[in-house]
Amino acid sequence: MITVQITKHYKSIRVSRTKLTELIEGICRRFGMAAATVNVGIVDDREITKLNRRFLGHKGTTDC
C-alpha cells in the first residue's frame, strides 16, 4: 500500500492534493514500489528558509 501525506503551510498557491497524490503513486508504481509512505510538505520561501537554516545550517531558500 502506498500512503501519501501532504501538508501545506501557506494559502497563496492552490495545490490539487488529488493530482499530487496520483503523481506520487504513479512514480512509486513506475519504480516497482508496492509499499511506501511519502510525506510532502509544501511551504513558502519564509518557511523553507527556516527549515534550511535549522537542518542544513544554510542561509536562504533552496531550489527544490
CSV table of N, CA and C in Angstrom, one decimal, residues 10-41:
chain,number,residue,atom,x,y,z
A,10,TYR,N,0.9,27.4,3.7
A,10,TYR,CA,0.6,28.7,3.2
A,10,TYR,C,-0.7,28.6,2.3
A,11,LYS,N,-1.2,29.8,2.0
A,11,LYS,CA,-2.5,29.8,1.3
A,11,LYS,C,-2.4,30.4,-0.1
A,12,SER,N,-1.3,31.0,-0.5
A,12,SER,CA,-1.3,31.8,-1.7
A,12,SER,C,-1.3,31.0,-3.0
A,13,ILE,N,-1.0,29.7,-3.0
A,13,ILE,CA,-0.9,28.9,-4.2
A,13,ILE,C,-1.8,27.7,-3.9
A,14,ARG,N,-2.7,27.4,-4.9
A,14,ARG,CA,-3.6,26.3,-4.8
A,14,ARG,C,-2.8,25.0,-5.3
A,15,VAL,N,-3.0,23.9,-4.5
A,15,VAL,CA,-2.4,22.7,-4.9
A,15,VAL,C,-3.5,21.6,-4.9
A,16,SER,N,-3.6,20.9,-6.0
A,16,SER,CA,-4.5,19.8,-6.0
A,16,SER,C,-4.0,18.6,-5.3
A,17,ARG,N,-4.5,18.3,-4.1
A,17,ARG,CA,-4.0,17.1,-3.4
A,17,ARG,C,-4.2,15.8,-4.1
A,18,THR,N,-5.3,15.8,-4.8
A,18,THR,CA,-5.7,14.6,-5.6
A,18,THR,C,-4.6,14.3,-6.7
A,19,LYS,N,-4.3,15.4,-7.5
A,19,LYS,CA,-3.4,15.2,-8.6
A,19,LYS,C,-2.0,14.9,-8.0
A,20,LEU,N,-1.6,15.6,-7.0
A,20,LEU,CA,-0.3,15.4,-6.4
A,20,LEU,C,-0.2,13.9,-5.9
A,21,THR,N,-1.2,13.4,-5.2
A,21,THR,CA,-1.2,12.1,-4.7
A,21,THR,C,-1.1,11.1,-5.9
A,22,GLU,N,-1.9,11.3,-6.9
A,22,GLU,CA,-1.8,10.4,-8.1
A,22,GLU,C,-0.4,10.4,-8.7
A,23,LEU,N,0.2,11.6,-8.8
A,23,LEU,CA,1.6,11.7,-9.4
A,23,LEU,C,2.5,10.9,-8.5
A,24,ILE,N,2.5,11.0,-7.2
A,24,ILE,CA,3.4,10.3,-6.3
A,24,ILE,C,3.1,8.8,-6.4
A,25,GLU,N,1.9,8.4,-6.4
A,25,GLU,CA,1.6,7.0,-6.6
A,25,GLU,C,2.1,6.4,-7.9
A,26,GLY,N,1.9,7.2,-9.0
A,26,GLY,CA,2.4,6.8,-10.3
A,26,GLY,C,3.9,6.6,-10.3
A,27,ILE,N,4.6,7.5,-9.7
A,27,ILE,CA,6.1,7.4,-9.6
A,27,ILE,C,6.5,6.1,-8.8
A,28,CYS,N,5.8,5.9,-7.7
A,28,CYS,CA,6.1,4.7,-6.9
A,28,CYS,C,5.9,3.4,-7.7
A,29,ARG,N,4.8,3.4,-8.4
A,29,ARG,CA,4.5,2.2,-9.3
A,29,ARG,C,5.5,2.0,-10.3
A,30,ARG,N,5.9,3.1,-11.0
A,30,ARG,CA,6.9,3.1,-12.0
A,30,ARG,C,8.2,2.5,-11.6
A,31,PHE,N,8.6,2.7,-10.3
A,31,PHE,CA,9.8,2.2,-9.8
A,31,PHE,C,9.6,0.9,-9.0
A,32,GLY,N,8.4,0.3,-9.2
A,32,GLY,CA,8.2,-1.0,-8.6
A,32,GLY,C,7.9,-1.1,-7.1
A,33,MET,N,7.5,0.1,-6.6
A,33,MET,CA,7.3,0.1,-5.1
A,33,MET,C,5.9,-0.2,-4.8
A,34,ALA,N,5.6,-1.3,-4.2
A,34,ALA,CA,4.3,-1.7,-3.8
A,34,ALA,C,3.8,-1.1,-2.5
A,35,ALA,N,4.8,-0.8,-1.6
A,35,ALA,CA,4.5,-0.2,-0.3
A,35,ALA,C,5.5,0.9,-0.1
A,36,ALA,N,4.9,2.1,0.4
A,36,ALA,CA,5.7,3.2,0.7
A,36,ALA,C,4.9,4.2,1.4
A,37,THR,N,5.6,5.0,2.2
A,37,THR,CA,5.0,6.2,2.9
A,37,THR,C,5.7,7.4,2.4
A,38,VAL,N,5.0,8.3,1.8
A,38,VAL,CA,5.6,9.5,1.2
A,38,VAL,C,5.0,10.7,1.9
A,39,ASN,N,5.9,11.6,2.5
A,39,ASN,CA,5.4,12.8,3.1
A,39,ASN,C,5.9,14.0,2.3
A,40,VAL,N,5.0,14.9,2.0
A,40,VAL,CA,5.3,16.0,1.2
A,40,VAL,C,4.8,17.3,2.0
A,41,GLY,N,5.8,18.2,2.1
A,41,GLY,CA,5.5,19.5,2.8
A,41,GLY,C,5.6,20.6,1.7
